[in-house]
Structures are given as C-alpha cells and as structure tokens.
mmCIF file of C-alpha atoms in Angstrom:
data_model
loop_
_atom_site.group_PDB
_atom_site.id
_atom_site.type_symbol
_atom_site.label_atom_id
_atom_site.label_comp_id
_atom_site.label_asym_id
_atom_site.label_seq_id
_atom_site.Cartn_x
_atom_site.Cartn_y
_atom_site.Cartn_z
ATOM 1 C CA MET A 1 -53.654 -82.144 -171.660
ATOM 2 C CA LYS A 2 -56.381 -81.403 -169.098
ATOM 3 C CA LEU A 3 -59.019 -82.745 -171.501
ATOM 4 C CA PHE A 4 -56.990 -85.956 -171.984
ATOM 5 C CA SER A 5 -56.603 -86.436 -168.214
ATOM 6 C CA PHE A 6 -60.306 -85.836 -167.644
ATOM 7 C CA SER A 7 -61.206 -88.320 -170.438
ATOM 8 C CA LEU A 8 -58.870 -90.929 -168.982
ATOM 9 C CA LEU A 9 -60.392 -90.416 -165.539
ATOM 10 C CA LEU A 10 -63.903 -90.872 -166.986
ATOM 11 C CA LEU A 11 -62.811 -93.975 -168.869
ATOM 12 C CA LEU A 12 -61.367 -95.528 -165.719
ATOM 13 C CA ALA A 13 -64.357 -94.539 -163.620
ATOM 14 C CA PHE A 14 -66.797 -96.192 -166.033
ATOM 15 C CA SER A 15 -64.748 -99.210 -167.120
ATOM 16 C CA PRO A 16 -66.550 -102.591 -167.455
ATOM 17 C CA ALA A 17 -64.944 -103.850 -164.224
ATOM 18 C CA THR A 18 -66.134 -100.787 -162.329
ATOM 19 C CA PHE A 19 -69.581 -101.120 -163.882
ATOM 20 C CA LEU A 20 -69.819 -104.839 -163.005
ATOM 21 C CA LYS A 21 -68.695 -104.169 -159.439
ATOM 22 C CA ALA A 22 -71.258 -101.375 -159.121
ATOM 23 C CA GLN A 23 -73.940 -103.572 -160.724
ATOM 24 C CA SER A 24 -73.150 -106.448 -158.339
ATOM 25 C CA GLN A 25 -73.359 -104.066 -155.363
ATOM 26 C CA GLN A 26 -76.632 -102.656 -156.713
ATOM 27 C CA ASN A 27 -78.002 -106.215 -157.037
ATOM 28 C CA ALA A 28 -76.889 -106.967 -153.469
ATOM 29 C CA ASN A 29 -78.516 -103.784 -152.156
ATOM 30 C CA THR A 30 -81.739 -104.488 -154.074
ATOM 31 C CA ILE A 31 -82.132 -108.062 -152.872
ATOM 32 C CA PHE A 32 -81.144 -107.226 -149.300
ATOM 33 C CA ALA A 33 -83.965 -104.673 -149.311
ATOM 34 C CA SER A 34 -86.422 -107.503 -150.049
ATOM 35 C CA PRO A 35 -88.410 -108.455 -146.925
ATOM 36 C CA SER A 36 -88.190 -112.162 -147.803
ATOM 37 C CA LEU A 37 -84.403 -112.007 -148.080
ATOM 38 C CA MET A 38 -84.035 -109.945 -144.923
ATOM 39 C CA LYS A 39 -86.032 -112.641 -143.116
ATOM 40 C CA LEU A 40 -83.868 -115.341 -144.704
ATOM 41 C CA GLN A 41 -80.701 -113.480 -143.720
ATOM 42 C CA GLU A 42 -81.821 -113.498 -140.065
ATOM 43 C CA LYS A 43 -82.499 -117.226 -140.278
ATOM 44 C CA LEU A 44 -79.031 -117.819 -141.785
ATOM 45 C CA LYS A 45 -77.350 -116.024 -138.878
ATOM 46 C CA SER A 46 -78.766 -118.638 -136.494
ATOM 47 C CA LYS A 47 -77.126 -121.341 -138.660
ATOM 48 C CA ALA A 48 -73.836 -119.368 -138.801
ATOM 49 C CA LEU A 49 -74.192 -118.903 -142.581
ATOM 50 C CA THR A 50 -73.447 -115.809 -144.635
ATOM 51 C CA ILE A 51 -74.811 -114.893 -148.058
ATOM 52 C CA ASN A 52 -72.012 -115.144 -150.632
ATOM 53 C CA THR A 53 -72.232 -112.018 -152.799
ATOM 54 C CA SER A 54 -68.873 -112.675 -154.501
ATOM 55 C CA LYS A 55 -70.598 -114.482 -157.408
ATOM 56 C CA ASN A 56 -72.821 -112.781 -159.936
ATOM 57 C CA PRO A 57 -75.593 -113.740 -159.741
ATOM 58 C CA PHE A 58 -75.490 -114.729 -156.066
ATOM 59 C CA TYR A 59 -79.197 -115.607 -156.023
ATOM 60 C CA LEU A 60 -81.769 -117.110 -158.377
ATOM 61 C CA ARG A 61 -85.528 -116.730 -158.365
ATOM 62 C CA GLY A 62 -87.817 -119.437 -159.682
ATOM 63 C CA ASP A 63 -90.665 -121.774 -158.833
ATOM 64 C CA PHE A 64 -88.331 -124.551 -157.704
ATOM 65 C CA ASN A 65 -90.999 -126.716 -156.035
ATOM 66 C CA GLY A 66 -93.773 -126.258 -158.626
ATOM 67 C CA ASP A 67 -96.371 -124.591 -156.375
ATOM 68 C CA LYS A 68 -96.685 -121.440 -158.566
ATOM 69 C CA VAL A 69 -95.065 -119.301 -155.804
ATOM 70 C CA MET A 70 -91.648 -117.687 -156.385
ATOM 71 C CA ASP A 71 -88.795 -119.310 -154.430
ATOM 72 C CA LEU A 72 -85.284 -118.037 -153.775
ATOM 73 C CA ALA A 73 -81.932 -119.835 -154.108
ATOM 74 C CA VAL A 74 -78.985 -118.044 -152.490
ATOM 75 C CA LEU A 75 -75.273 -118.900 -152.436
ATOM 76 C CA VAL A 76 -73.907 -119.105 -148.875
ATOM 77 C CA PHE A 77 -70.761 -119.994 -146.934
ATOM 78 C CA ASN A 78 -70.096 -120.991 -143.328
ATOM 79 C CA GLN A 79 -67.409 -119.967 -140.816
ATOM 80 C CA LYS A 80 -64.947 -122.440 -142.402
ATOM 81 C CA ASN A 81 -65.610 -120.814 -145.801
ATOM 82 C CA GLU A 82 -67.329 -124.010 -147.018
ATOM 83 C CA LYS A 83 -69.786 -123.011 -149.710
ATOM 84 C CA GLY A 84 -73.265 -124.201 -150.525
ATOM 85 C CA LEU A 85 -76.699 -122.864 -151.263
ATOM 86 C CA ILE A 86 -79.996 -122.305 -149.521
ATOM 87 C CA ILE A 87 -83.331 -122.728 -151.272
ATOM 88 C CA ALA A 88 -86.164 -120.916 -149.498
ATOM 89 C CA HIS A 89 -89.690 -121.772 -150.583
ATOM 90 C CA GLY A 90 -91.884 -118.724 -150.976
ATOM 91 C CA ASN A 91 -94.939 -120.481 -149.541
ATOM 92 C CA SER A 92 -93.450 -121.585 -146.217
ATOM 93 C CA GLU A 93 -90.776 -120.974 -143.609
ATOM 94 C CA ARG A 94 -88.882 -124.096 -144.776
ATOM 95 C CA THR A 95 -85.378 -123.725 -146.204
ATOM 96 C CA TYR A 96 -83.234 -126.425 -147.804
ATOM 97 C CA TYR A 97 -79.478 -126.425 -147.268
ATOM 98 C CA ILE A 98 -77.416 -127.964 -150.094
ATOM 99 C CA VAL A 99 -73.680 -128.458 -149.584
ATOM 100 C CA ASN A 100 -70.641 -129.994 -151.200
ATOM 101 C CA GLU A 101 -70.356 -133.658 -150.245
ATOM 102 C CA ARG A 102 -66.751 -133.053 -149.126
ATOM 103 C CA ALA A 103 -67.686 -130.319 -146.655
ATOM 104 C CA GLU A 104 -66.570 -131.240 -143.145
ATOM 105 C CA ALA A 105 -69.321 -130.414 -140.677
ATOM 106 C CA GLN A 106 -72.466 -129.200 -142.333
ATOM 107 C CA ALA A 107 -75.067 -129.739 -139.646
ATOM 108 C CA GLY A 108 -78.580 -129.677 -140.971
ATOM 109 C CA ALA A 109 -77.662 -130.292 -144.613
ATOM 110 C CA ASP A 110 -80.635 -131.530 -146.651
ATOM 111 C CA LEU A 111 -78.587 -132.666 -149.654
ATOM 112 C CA ARG A 112 -74.881 -133.437 -150.111
ATOM 113 C CA ILE A 113 -73.622 -133.421 -153.713
ATOM 114 C CA PRO A 114 -70.369 -132.582 -155.525
ATOM 115 C CA PHE A 115 -71.262 -128.892 -155.598
ATOM 116 C CA GLY A 116 -68.280 -126.577 -155.914
ATOM 117 C CA VAL A 117 -69.120 -122.885 -155.835
ATOM 118 C CA GLY A 118 -65.524 -121.737 -155.860
ATOM 119 C CA GLY A 119 -63.525 -120.083 -158.573
ATOM 120 C CA ALA A 120 -64.294 -117.562 -161.257
ATOM 121 C CA GLU A 121 -65.369 -120.330 -163.635
ATOM 122 C CA PHE A 122 -68.435 -121.309 -161.556
ATOM 123 C CA PHE A 123 -71.825 -120.656 -163.138
ATOM 124 C CA TRP A 124 -75.434 -121.407 -162.255
ATOM 125 C CA HIS A 125 -78.856 -120.585 -163.664
ATOM 126 C CA ALA A 126 -82.494 -121.608 -163.446
ATOM 127 C CA LEU A 127 -84.024 -124.017 -165.966
ATOM 128 C CA THR A 128 -87.719 -124.255 -166.792
ATOM 129 C CA ASN A 129 -89.279 -127.645 -166.082
ATOM 130 C CA GLY A 130 -89.087 -128.653 -169.756
ATOM 131 C CA GLU A 131 -85.483 -127.459 -170.088
ATOM 132 C CA ALA A 132 -84.540 -129.378 -166.932
ATOM 133 C CA ILE A 133 -85.994 -132.659 -168.200
ATOM 134 C CA GLU A 134 -84.309 -132.289 -171.612
ATOM 135 C CA HIS A 135 -80.995 -131.287 -169.998
ATOM 136 C CA LEU A 136 -81.109 -134.284 -167.636
ATOM 137 C CA LYS A 137 -82.030 -136.713 -170.443
ATOM 138 C CA SER A 138 -79.291 -135.509 -172.773
ATOM 139 C CA ASN A 139 -76.435 -134.878 -170.316
ATOM 140 C CA TYR A 140 -77.048 -137.331 -167.458
ATOM 141 C CA ARG A 141 -78.543 -140.396 -169.216
ATOM 142 C CA ASP A 142 -76.928 -142.853 -166.804
ATOM 143 C CA SER A 143 -78.187 -141.079 -163.672
ATOM 144 C CA PHE A 144 -81.573 -139.845 -164.869
ATOM 145 C CA LYS A 145 -83.982 -142.758 -164.840
ATOM 146 C CA LYS A 146 -87.084 -142.929 -167.013
ATOM 147 C CA GLY A 147 -90.148 -141.901 -165.031
ATOM 148 C CA THR A 148 -88.179 -139.614 -162.700
ATOM 149 C CA LYS A 149 -90.422 -136.807 -161.533
ATOM 150 C CA VAL A 150 -89.145 -133.238 -161.913
ATOM 151 C CA VAL A 151 -91.521 -130.745 -160.289
ATOM 152 C CA GLY A 152 -91.089 -127.036 -160.952
ATOM 153 C CA GLU A 153 -87.978 -125.313 -162.220
ATOM 154 C CA ALA A 154 -84.468 -126.647 -161.627
ATOM 155 C CA ILE A 155 -81.011 -125.234 -160.965
ATOM 156 C CA SER A 156 -78.195 -126.045 -163.364
ATOM 157 C CA TYR A 157 -74.645 -125.421 -162.149
ATOM 158 C CA GLY A 158 -71.125 -126.144 -163.266
ATOM 159 C CA LYS A 159 -67.626 -125.062 -164.016
ATOM 160 C CA MET A 160 -66.206 -124.169 -167.397
ATOM 161 C CA GLU A 161 -63.988 -127.257 -167.513
ATOM 162 C CA GLY A 162 -67.085 -129.459 -167.856
ATOM 163 C CA PHE A 163 -68.132 -130.611 -164.384
ATOM 164 C CA GLY A 164 -71.692 -129.742 -163.498
ATOM 165 C CA GLY A 165 -75.073 -130.889 -162.359
ATOM 166 C CA VAL A 166 -78.738 -130.197 -161.828
ATOM 167 C CA ILE A 167 -80.698 -129.754 -158.595
ATOM 168 C CA TYR A 168 -84.441 -130.330 -158.790
ATOM 169 C CA TRP A 169 -87.503 -130.981 -156.593
ATOM 170 C CA ASP A 170 -89.124 -134.411 -157.042
ATOM 171 C CA GLY A 171 -92.287 -133.552 -155.129
ATOM 172 C CA LYS A 172 -90.888 -134.534 -151.718
ATOM 173 C CA GLN A 173 -87.228 -133.467 -151.580
ATOM 174 C CA TYR A 174 -84.389 -131.935 -153.561
ATOM 175 C CA VAL A 175 -82.363 -134.298 -155.729
ATOM 176 C CA GLY A 176 -78.940 -133.595 -157.210
ATOM 177 C CA ILE A 177 -77.457 -135.260 -160.270
ATOM 178 C CA SER A 178 -73.892 -134.353 -161.149
ATOM 179 C CA GLY A 179 -70.936 -135.372 -163.259
ATOM 180 C CA GLY A 180 -68.942 -134.346 -166.286
ATOM 181 C CA CYS A 181 -71.014 -132.809 -169.046
#
C-alpha cells in the first residue's frame, strides 16, 4: 500500500500538466535573466505594460527586421487587461507596440490589427522570410499584393477556429495582414 501511495504521489508530481507549468516557469525565469529582456521589462513599466507569461511561448526570437541581429517579440497586457505584443529590435532602443484594433486606449500603438491573444486556442510562431512570403501568397491572396516587400522573419498568429494573420517588417514599419485562413 505504501509503495502504491508513493507511486501515485510521484505520478502526480511529474504529470504533464505539472511538467508544462514547471517548464513555462523555467522559460520565464530564463528569459527574465536575459539583460535585453530585463531592460525591456523596465521600459514596459513606464508604458504601464506587463509581460504576459500565461501563454507558452510568451516570447519569440527572430530577425524580424532583416538586419542579421536577433530581435525579441513578447506578449504583453495593460492595466485594462488588453493584450498585444512588443517587438524590440536587437540593434536599437526602438520597440514597436502592436495591439488589437478594438483595444480602447492604447497610447503609442505602432500598429492596430485584429490581434486576439486570448484563450487557450491562441498560437503564434516565427516564420522564415521564405515561409512568410509563401504563407502570405497562399493564405492572404486578396490582401498580399504582388511586389510587397517582406524583410526579415515574420510572425504568424491565429486561433484554432481559423482566424489568423501575419506581422512582418516592410523595411520601414510593421505591417499586419489578417483574416480567416
């Protein structure tokens, strides 16, 4: 009986949910130890933004502006719990604030798109430049015009029920294309 109880305790202690929670916390601790993220976190406080660690992953790394320097995209929320993301370029102090177009008062937003971060069904990931162009051509034909410039990697996001989009740098600013996929 004692062996069974001990086995059950071990099973519960190392269940997938426990592991994922521990892994998410480990990811949060690792990234928060990064000097670039600690600097970004200080900057976010001045904008009354908080890093949203409830999603896994809550950050992406990639060369989002095509300058061969690693950039950081981080999910955030404000005091009204309105969600968005911050893209911080690794080669400068500049950050770009991307919010849902329905958000009430998002002072300083650089891009407003239908970007819903809520719910367990939300997903996002980085696309290489080639993947981004192919994804835009095949899924957003009506919005993606021939000759559109995509510089660097892009961010694809969506929800399981089919709504999604892509955020990419065109050489001057971030552009968002969204809709049903």
